[in-house]
Short mmCIF file of C-alpha atoms and ligand atoms in Angstrom, two decimals:
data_model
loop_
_atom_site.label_atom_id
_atom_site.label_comp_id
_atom_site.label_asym_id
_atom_site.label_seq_id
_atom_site.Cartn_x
_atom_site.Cartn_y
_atom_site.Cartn_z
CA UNK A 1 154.53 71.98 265.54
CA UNK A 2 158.09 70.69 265.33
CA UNK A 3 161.17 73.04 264.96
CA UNK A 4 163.14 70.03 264.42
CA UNK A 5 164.56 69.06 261.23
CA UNK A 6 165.24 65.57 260.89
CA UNK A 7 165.95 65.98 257.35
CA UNK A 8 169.48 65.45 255.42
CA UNK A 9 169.95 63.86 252.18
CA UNK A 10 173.39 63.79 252.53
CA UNK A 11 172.90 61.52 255.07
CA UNK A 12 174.58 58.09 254.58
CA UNK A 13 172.61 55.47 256.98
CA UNK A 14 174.81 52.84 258.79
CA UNK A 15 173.14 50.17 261.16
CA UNK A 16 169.97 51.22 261.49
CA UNK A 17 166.20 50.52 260.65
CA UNK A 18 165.42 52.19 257.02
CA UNK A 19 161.93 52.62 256.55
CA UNK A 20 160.25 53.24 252.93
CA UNK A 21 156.94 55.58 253.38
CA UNK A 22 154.20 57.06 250.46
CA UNK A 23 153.51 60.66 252.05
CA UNK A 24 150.70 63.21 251.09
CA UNK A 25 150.95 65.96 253.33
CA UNK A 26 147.58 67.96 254.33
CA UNK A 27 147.96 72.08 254.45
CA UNK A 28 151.57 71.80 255.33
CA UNK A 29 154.70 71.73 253.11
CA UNK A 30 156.17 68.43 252.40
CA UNK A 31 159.37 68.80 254.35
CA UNK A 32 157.45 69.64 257.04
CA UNK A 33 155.14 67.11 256.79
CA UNK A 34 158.08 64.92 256.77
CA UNK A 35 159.96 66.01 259.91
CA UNK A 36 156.04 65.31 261.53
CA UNK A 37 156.75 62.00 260.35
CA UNK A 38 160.08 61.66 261.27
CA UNK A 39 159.18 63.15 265.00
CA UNK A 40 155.80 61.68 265.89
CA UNK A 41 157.94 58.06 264.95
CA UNK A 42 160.32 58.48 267.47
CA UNK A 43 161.61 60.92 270.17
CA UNK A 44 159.47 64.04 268.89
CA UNK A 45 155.67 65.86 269.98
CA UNK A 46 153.45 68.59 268.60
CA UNK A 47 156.03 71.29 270.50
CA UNK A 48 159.63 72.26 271.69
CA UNK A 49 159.96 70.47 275.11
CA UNK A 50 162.58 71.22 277.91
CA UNK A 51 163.44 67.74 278.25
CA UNK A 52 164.86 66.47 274.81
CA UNK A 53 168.48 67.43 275.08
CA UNK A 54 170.61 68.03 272.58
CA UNK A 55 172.85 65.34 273.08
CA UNK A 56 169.52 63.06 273.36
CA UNK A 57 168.53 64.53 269.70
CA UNK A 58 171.85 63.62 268.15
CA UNK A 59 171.63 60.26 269.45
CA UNK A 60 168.47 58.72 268.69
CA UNK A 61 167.47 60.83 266.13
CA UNK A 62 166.07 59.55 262.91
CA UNK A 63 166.54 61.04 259.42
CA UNK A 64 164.61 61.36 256.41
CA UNK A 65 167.62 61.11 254.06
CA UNK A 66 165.98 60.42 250.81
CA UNK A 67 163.15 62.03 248.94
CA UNK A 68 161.70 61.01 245.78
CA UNK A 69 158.56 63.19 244.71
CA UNK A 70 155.82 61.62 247.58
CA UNK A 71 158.41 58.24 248.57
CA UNK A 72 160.92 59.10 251.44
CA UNK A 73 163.31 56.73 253.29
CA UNK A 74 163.98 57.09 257.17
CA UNK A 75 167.12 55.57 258.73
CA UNK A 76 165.69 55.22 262.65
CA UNK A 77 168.99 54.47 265.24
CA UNK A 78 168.40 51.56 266.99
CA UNK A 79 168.70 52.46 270.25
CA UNK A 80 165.14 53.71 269.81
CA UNK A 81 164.08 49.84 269.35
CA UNK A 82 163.60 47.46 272.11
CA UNK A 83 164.56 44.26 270.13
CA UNK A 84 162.14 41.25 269.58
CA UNK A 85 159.24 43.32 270.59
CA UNK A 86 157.63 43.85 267.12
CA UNK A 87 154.46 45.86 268.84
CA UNK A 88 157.03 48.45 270.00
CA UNK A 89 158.66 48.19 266.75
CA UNK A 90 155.56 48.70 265.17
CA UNK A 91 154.48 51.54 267.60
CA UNK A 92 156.73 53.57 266.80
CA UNK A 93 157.19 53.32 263.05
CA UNK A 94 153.55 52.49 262.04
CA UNK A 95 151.60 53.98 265.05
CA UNK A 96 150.55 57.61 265.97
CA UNK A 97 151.27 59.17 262.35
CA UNK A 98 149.21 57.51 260.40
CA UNK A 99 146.22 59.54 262.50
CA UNK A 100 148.48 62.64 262.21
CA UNK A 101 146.38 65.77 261.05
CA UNK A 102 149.42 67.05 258.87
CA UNK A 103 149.33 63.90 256.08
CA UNK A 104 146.19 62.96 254.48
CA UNK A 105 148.02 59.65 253.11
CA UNK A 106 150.44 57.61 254.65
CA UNK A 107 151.63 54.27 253.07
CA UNK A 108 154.45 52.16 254.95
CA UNK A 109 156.14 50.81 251.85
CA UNK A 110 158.71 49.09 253.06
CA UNK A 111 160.75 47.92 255.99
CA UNK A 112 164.68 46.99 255.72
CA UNK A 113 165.25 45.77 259.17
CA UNK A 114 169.38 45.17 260.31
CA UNK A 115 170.88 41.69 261.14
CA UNK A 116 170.69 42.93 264.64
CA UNK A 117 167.21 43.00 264.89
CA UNK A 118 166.27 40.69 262.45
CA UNK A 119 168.07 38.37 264.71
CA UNK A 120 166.48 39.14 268.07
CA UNK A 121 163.49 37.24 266.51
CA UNK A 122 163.16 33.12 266.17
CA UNK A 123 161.77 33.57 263.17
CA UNK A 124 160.27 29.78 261.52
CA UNK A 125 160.48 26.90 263.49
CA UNK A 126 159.55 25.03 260.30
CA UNK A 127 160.39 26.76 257.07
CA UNK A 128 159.99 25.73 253.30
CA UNK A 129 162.62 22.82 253.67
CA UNK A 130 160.54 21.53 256.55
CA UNK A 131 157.39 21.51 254.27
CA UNK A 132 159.31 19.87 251.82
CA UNK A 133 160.90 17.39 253.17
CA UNK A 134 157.87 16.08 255.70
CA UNK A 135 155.95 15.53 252.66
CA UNK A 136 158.42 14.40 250.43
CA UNK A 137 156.96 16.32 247.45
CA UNK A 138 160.10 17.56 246.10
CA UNK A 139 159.89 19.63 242.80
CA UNK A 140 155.80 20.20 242.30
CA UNK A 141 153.54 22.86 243.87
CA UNK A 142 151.67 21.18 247.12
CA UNK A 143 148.36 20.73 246.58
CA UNK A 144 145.90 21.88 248.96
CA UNK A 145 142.34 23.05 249.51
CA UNK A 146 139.65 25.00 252.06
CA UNK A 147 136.71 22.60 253.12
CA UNK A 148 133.96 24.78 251.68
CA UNK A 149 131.70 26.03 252.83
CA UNK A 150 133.86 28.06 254.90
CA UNK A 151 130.67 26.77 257.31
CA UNK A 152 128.30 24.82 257.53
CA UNK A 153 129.90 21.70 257.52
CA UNK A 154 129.95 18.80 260.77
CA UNK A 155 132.88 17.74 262.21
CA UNK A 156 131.57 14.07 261.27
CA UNK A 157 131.13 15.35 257.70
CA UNK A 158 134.26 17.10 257.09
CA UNK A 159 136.30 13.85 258.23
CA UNK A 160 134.62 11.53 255.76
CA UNK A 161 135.66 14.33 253.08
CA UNK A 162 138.86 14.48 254.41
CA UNK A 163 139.31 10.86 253.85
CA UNK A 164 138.25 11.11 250.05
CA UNK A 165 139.87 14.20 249.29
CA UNK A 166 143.55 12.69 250.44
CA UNK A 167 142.53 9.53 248.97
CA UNK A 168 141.73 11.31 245.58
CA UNK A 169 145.61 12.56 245.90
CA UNK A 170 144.97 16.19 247.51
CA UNK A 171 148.50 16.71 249.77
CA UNK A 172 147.20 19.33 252.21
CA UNK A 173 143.61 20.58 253.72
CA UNK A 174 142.96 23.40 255.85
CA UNK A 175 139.86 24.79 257.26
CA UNK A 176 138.89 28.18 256.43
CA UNK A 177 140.02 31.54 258.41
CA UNK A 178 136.52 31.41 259.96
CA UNK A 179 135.82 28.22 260.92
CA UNK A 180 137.06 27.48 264.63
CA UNK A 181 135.01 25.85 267.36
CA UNK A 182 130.99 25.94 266.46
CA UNK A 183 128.12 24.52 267.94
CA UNK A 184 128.47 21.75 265.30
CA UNK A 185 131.66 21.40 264.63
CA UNK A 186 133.76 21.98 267.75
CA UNK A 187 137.69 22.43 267.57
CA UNK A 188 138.82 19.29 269.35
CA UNK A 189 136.11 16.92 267.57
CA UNK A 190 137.03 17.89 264.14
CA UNK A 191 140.54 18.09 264.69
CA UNK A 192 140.69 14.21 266.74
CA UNK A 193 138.35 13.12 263.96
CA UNK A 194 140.60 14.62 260.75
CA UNK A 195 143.93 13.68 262.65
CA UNK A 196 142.67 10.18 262.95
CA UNK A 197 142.38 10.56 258.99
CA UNK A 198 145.54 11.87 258.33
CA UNK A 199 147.38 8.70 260.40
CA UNK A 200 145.14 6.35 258.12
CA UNK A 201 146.39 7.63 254.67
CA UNK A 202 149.91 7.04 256.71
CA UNK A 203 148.81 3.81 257.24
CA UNK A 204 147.48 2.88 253.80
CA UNK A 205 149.52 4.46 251.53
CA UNK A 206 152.43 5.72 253.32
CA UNK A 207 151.77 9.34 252.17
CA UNK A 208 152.96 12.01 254.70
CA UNK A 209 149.27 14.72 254.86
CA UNK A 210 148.86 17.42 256.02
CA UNK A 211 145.72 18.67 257.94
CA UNK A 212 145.94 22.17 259.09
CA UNK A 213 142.88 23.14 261.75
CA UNK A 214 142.64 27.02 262.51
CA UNK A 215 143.24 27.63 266.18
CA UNK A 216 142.23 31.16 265.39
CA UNK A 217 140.57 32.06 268.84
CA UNK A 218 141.74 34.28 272.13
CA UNK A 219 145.72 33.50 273.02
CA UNK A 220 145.04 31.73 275.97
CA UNK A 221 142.44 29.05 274.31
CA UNK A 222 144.88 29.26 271.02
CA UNK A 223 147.55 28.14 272.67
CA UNK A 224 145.50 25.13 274.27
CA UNK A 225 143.88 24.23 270.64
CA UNK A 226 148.18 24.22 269.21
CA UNK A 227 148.71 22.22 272.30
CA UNK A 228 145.90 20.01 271.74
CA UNK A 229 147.11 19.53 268.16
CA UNK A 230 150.38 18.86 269.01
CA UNK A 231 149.58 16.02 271.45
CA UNK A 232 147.31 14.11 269.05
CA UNK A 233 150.20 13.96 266.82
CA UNK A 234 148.83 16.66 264.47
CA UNK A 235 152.35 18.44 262.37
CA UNK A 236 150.62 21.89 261.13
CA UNK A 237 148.22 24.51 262.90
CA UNK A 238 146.69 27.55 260.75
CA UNK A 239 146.38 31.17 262.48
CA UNK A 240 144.41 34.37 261.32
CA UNK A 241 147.19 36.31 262.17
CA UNK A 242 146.69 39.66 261.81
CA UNK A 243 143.43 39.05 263.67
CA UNK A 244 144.91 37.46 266.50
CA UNK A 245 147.82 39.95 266.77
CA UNK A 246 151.61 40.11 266.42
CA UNK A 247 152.07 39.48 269.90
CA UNK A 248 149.88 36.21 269.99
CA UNK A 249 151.49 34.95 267.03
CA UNK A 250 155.14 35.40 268.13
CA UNK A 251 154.38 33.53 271.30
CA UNK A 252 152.88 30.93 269.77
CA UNK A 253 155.44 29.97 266.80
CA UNK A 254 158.15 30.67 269.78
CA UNK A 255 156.46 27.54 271.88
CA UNK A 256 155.57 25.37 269.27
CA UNK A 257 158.66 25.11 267.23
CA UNK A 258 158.24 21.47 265.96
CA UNK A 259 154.57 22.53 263.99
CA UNK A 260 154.46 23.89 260.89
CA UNK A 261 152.29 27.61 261.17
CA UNK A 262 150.44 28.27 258.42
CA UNK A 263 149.09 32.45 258.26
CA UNK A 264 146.28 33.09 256.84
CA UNK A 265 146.29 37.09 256.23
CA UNK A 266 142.40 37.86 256.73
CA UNK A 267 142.16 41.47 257.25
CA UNK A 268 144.86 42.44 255.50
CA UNK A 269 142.96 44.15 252.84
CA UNK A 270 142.14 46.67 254.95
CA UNK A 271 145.68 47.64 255.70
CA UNK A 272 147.12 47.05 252.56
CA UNK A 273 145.00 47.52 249.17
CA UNK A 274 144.82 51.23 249.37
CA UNK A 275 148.08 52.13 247.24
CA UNK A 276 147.84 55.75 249.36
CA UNK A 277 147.08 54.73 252.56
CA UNK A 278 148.15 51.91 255.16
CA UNK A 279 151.03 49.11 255.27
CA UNK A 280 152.20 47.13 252.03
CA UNK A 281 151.51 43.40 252.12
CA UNK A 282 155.25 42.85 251.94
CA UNK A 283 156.03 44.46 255.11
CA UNK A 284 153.34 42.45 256.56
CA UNK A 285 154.95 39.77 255.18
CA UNK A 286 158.36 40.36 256.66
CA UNK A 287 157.04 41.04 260.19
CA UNK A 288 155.32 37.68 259.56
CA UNK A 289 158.22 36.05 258.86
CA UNK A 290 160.26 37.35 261.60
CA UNK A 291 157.62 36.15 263.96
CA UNK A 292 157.83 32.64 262.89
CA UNK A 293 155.48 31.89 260.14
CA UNK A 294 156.01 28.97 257.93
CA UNK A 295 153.46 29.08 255.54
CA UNK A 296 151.39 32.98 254.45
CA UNK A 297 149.20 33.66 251.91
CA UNK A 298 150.50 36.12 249.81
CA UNK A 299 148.27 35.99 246.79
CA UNK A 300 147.53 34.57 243.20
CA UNK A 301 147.51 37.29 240.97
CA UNK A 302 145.11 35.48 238.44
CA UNK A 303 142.41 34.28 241.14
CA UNK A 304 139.35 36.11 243.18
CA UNK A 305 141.54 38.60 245.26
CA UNK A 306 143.72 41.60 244.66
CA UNK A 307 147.41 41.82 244.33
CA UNK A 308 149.47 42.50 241.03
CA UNK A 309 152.17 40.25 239.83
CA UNK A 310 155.11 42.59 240.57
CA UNK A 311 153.42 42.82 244.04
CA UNK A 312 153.36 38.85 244.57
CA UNK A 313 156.37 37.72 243.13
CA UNK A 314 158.15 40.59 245.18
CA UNK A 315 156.52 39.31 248.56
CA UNK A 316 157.15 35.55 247.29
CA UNK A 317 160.68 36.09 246.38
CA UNK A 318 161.34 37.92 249.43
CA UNK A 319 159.95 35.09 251.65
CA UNK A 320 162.10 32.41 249.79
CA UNK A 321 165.07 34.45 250.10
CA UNK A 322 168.54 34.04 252.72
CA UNK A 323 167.63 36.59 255.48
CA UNK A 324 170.13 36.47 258.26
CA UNK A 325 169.78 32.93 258.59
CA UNK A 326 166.03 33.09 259.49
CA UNK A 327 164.23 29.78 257.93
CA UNK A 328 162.84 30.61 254.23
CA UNK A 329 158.81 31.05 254.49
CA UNK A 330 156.68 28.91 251.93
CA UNK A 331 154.38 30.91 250.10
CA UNK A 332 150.26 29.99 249.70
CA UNK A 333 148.58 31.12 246.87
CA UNK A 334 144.83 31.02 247.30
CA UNK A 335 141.61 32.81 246.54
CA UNK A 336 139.60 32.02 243.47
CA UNK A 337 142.01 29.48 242.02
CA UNK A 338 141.00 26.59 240.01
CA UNK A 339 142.88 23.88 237.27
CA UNK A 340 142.63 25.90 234.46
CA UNK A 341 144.52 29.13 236.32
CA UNK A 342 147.29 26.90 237.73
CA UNK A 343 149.43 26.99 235.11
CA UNK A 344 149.39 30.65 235.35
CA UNK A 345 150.09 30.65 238.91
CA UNK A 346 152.72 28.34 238.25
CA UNK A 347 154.34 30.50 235.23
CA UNK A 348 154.13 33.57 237.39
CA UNK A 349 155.08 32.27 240.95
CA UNK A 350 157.15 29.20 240.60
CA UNK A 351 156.65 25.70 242.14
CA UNK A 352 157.81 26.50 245.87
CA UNK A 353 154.01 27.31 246.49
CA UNK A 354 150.87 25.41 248.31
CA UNK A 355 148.56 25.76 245.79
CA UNK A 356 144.95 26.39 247.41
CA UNK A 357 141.91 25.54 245.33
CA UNK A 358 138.32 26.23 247.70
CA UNK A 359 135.67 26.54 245.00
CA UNK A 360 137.98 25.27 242.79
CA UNK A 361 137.81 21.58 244.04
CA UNK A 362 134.61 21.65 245.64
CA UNK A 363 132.50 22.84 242.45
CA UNK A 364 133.94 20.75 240.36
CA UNK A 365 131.13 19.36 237.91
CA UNK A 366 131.57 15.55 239.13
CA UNK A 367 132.12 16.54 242.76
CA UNK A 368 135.06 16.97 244.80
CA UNK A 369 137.11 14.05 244.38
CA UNK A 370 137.08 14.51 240.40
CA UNK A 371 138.08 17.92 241.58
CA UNK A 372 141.03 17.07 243.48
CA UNK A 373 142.10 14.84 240.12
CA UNK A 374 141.94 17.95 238.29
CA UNK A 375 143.42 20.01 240.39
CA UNK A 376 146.89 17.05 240.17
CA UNK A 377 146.21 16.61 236.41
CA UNK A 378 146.70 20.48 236.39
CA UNK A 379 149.38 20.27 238.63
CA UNK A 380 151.13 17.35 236.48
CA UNK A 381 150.52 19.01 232.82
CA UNK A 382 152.40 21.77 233.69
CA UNK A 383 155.46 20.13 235.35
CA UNK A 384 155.33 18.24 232.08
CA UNK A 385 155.25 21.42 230.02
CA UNK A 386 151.92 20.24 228.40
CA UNK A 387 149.33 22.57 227.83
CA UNK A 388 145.77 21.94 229.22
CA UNK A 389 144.19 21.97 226.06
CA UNK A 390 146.42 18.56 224.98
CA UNK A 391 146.65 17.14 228.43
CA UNK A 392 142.63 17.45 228.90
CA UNK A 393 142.37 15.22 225.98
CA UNK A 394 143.27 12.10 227.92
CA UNK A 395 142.25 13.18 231.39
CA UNK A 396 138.78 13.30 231.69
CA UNK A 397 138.21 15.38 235.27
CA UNK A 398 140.45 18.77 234.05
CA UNK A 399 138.71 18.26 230.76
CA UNK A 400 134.98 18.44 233.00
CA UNK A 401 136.60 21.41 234.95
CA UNK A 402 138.23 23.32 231.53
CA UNK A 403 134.32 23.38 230.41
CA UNK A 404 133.15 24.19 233.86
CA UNK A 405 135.60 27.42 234.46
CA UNK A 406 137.53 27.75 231.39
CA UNK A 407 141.81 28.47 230.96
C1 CAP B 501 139.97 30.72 249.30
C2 CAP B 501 139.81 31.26 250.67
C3 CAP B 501 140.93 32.12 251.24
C4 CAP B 501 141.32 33.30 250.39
C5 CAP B 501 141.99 34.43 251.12
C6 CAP B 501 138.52 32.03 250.75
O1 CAP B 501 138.84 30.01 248.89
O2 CAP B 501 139.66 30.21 251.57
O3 CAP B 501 140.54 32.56 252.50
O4 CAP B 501 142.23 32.76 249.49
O5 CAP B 501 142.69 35.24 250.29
O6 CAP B 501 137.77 31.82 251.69
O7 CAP B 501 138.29 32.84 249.91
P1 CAP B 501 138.47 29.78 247.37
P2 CAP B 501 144.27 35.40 250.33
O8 CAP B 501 139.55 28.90 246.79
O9 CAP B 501 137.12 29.10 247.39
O10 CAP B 501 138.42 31.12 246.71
O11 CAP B 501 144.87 34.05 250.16
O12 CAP B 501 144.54 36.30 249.17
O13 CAP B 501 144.61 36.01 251.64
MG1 MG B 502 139.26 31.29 253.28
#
């Protein structure tokens, strides 16, 4: 294996790409499992070869220049990027060692990426503001939902809900990471049929909705579907995209500027719950970010799916923050979530946050439109600063959905 020593703590990185890794070498020493890291990453192989010059080794190579007990930083030279091409990027730091024989656990904690190539991506076409600002909701979490079931329903069907749900007050609806074009409820009829919906609660009330269909499907037929969105008037697509890839996803926030893209992070889990192994949420949250997403789920804390509150807030504040001038990212949380957890949610994650309620508004005792009711009474108490308890005396639906699910 590798004579090369990529290691200096001394070291004192400049411009370059720092990357954060959990390491748990496997019959090897840990510096040496390190400069296997450090090697396979960038210019290095399993053995001494004739062609990597000196001069070529002092130039692009990276070094591990901090180690704390298993966590080690990286600073990688830039030259060994191609910038705005976030599969190379992703190749080389996240790619061959995580199958390396030498670790038995490799974790990709974190990513610092420099202005330079943070700015050789778009980033959002719509942001936060965006969201803001086309709905007009200033202050208050928006409040959204997942037609449930996630299938099952009719195109037909889920229009006339979408009608009663936005009626009922519910800001923003999205169908659900696995619902694209079915035998009986095709893409283009639902989303005509819901966008048609969406121009009618214009019409009556003067509210700005938003409808978000998944396009979810192979690039080629995604981008038609975002196309096909765009030119019935439709503001807001949703992609699966990790499932869909990095590539797919760059390409289409890059061409569809004017829509806001909402990521849904379905497969995630397998890449990032395993504190060991894998890639943290919040670098998949940063490469999301720099590829142009407006919207991500990122978690609830208190609802049906993993993720601590130090890990949330961290990914939350991080997509809110200034980055190079990139367009702030809104976070979703959703996943189990219903009125008597919002004002946990809320306390924990702030109000710049679609709040997401599946189960939550569809279960509701007295059916869904008492659900969405709830779901603003919620919504309203705790913008009030009015616990549930006193606020459910006087509004009957969160009262039904406190005895239904509890606080
Ligand atoms: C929520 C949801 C979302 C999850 C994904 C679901 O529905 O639609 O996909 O939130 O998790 O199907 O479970 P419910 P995350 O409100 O009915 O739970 O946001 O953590 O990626
Ligand atoms: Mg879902």
């Amino acid at each position: 294996m590798y004579n090369l020593n990529f290691i200096d703590t001394k070291y004192k990185p400049k411009n370059e790409l720092i990357a954060e890794y959990h390491v748990e070498p496997y019959r090897i020493d840990f510096r040496k499992a390190c400069n296997h890291i450090a090697g396979e990453s960038s210019i290095g192989t399993w053995t001494d070869i004739g062609t990597l010059s000196k001069e070529m080794f002092k130039r692009l190579k990276p070094t591990v220049f901090s180690i704390k007990k298993d966590k080690i930083k990286i600073a990688y030279p830039l030259d060994l990027f191609e910038k705005g091409n976030m599969s190379q990027i992703l190749s080389s730091i996240a790619g061959n060692i995580f199958g390396m024989k030498s670790v038995k656990h490799l974790r990709l904690i974190d990513i610092d990426f420099p202005k330079e190539l943070v700015r050789s991506f778009k980033g959002p076409g719509m942001g936060l503001e965006d969201i803001r600002n086309f709905t007009k909701i200033k202050d208050r979490p928006i409040a959204g939902t997942i037609y449930k079931p996630k299938i099952g329903l009719t195109d037909k069907e889920q229009a006339k809900l979408a009608y009663r749900i936005y009626k009922a007050g519910i800001d923003f609806s999205k169908d659900d990471e696995n619902l694209c074009s079915m035998r009986f409820n095709s893409f283009r009829d639902r989303t005509v049929r819901i966008l048609e919906v969406i121009d009618k609660i214009k019409d009556e009330e003067g509210r700005n909705v938003i409808y978000v269909p998944n396009v979810t499907a192979p690039y080629e037929e995604m981008m038609k579907r975002t196309e096909f969105v765009y030119e019935h008037g439709g503001k807001a697509i949703m992609m699966d995209i990790l499932t869909t890839g990095f590539s797919a996803h760059e390409a289409l926030s890059k061409d569809f500027r004017k829509m806001i893209i909402h990521g849904h992070r379905a497969l995630h889990g397998a890449l990032t719950r395993d504190k060991h192994e894998g890639i943290s949420m919040l670098v998949i949250a940063k490469i999301a970010r720099l590829l142009g997403v407006s919207s991500l789920h990122t978690g609830t804390v208190v609802g049906k799916m993993e993720g601590t509150k130090e890990e949330v807030s961290e990914i939350n504040d991080f997509l809110k923050s200034k980055w190079f001038g990139l367009k702030r990212v809104m976070p979703a949380a959703s996943g189990g979530l219903h009125p008597g957890l919002i004002p946990l949610v809320m306390k924990y994650l702030g109000n710049d946050l679609i709040i997401n309620c599946g189960g939550g508004l569809w279960g509701h005792p007295d059916g869904y439109e008492a659900g969405v009711k709830a779901i603003r009474q919620s919504i309203d108490a705790t913008m009030e600063g009015i616990s549930l308890r006193d606020y459910s005396k006087n509004h009957y639906e969160l009262r039904r959905a406190l005895e239904k699910w509890g606080s």
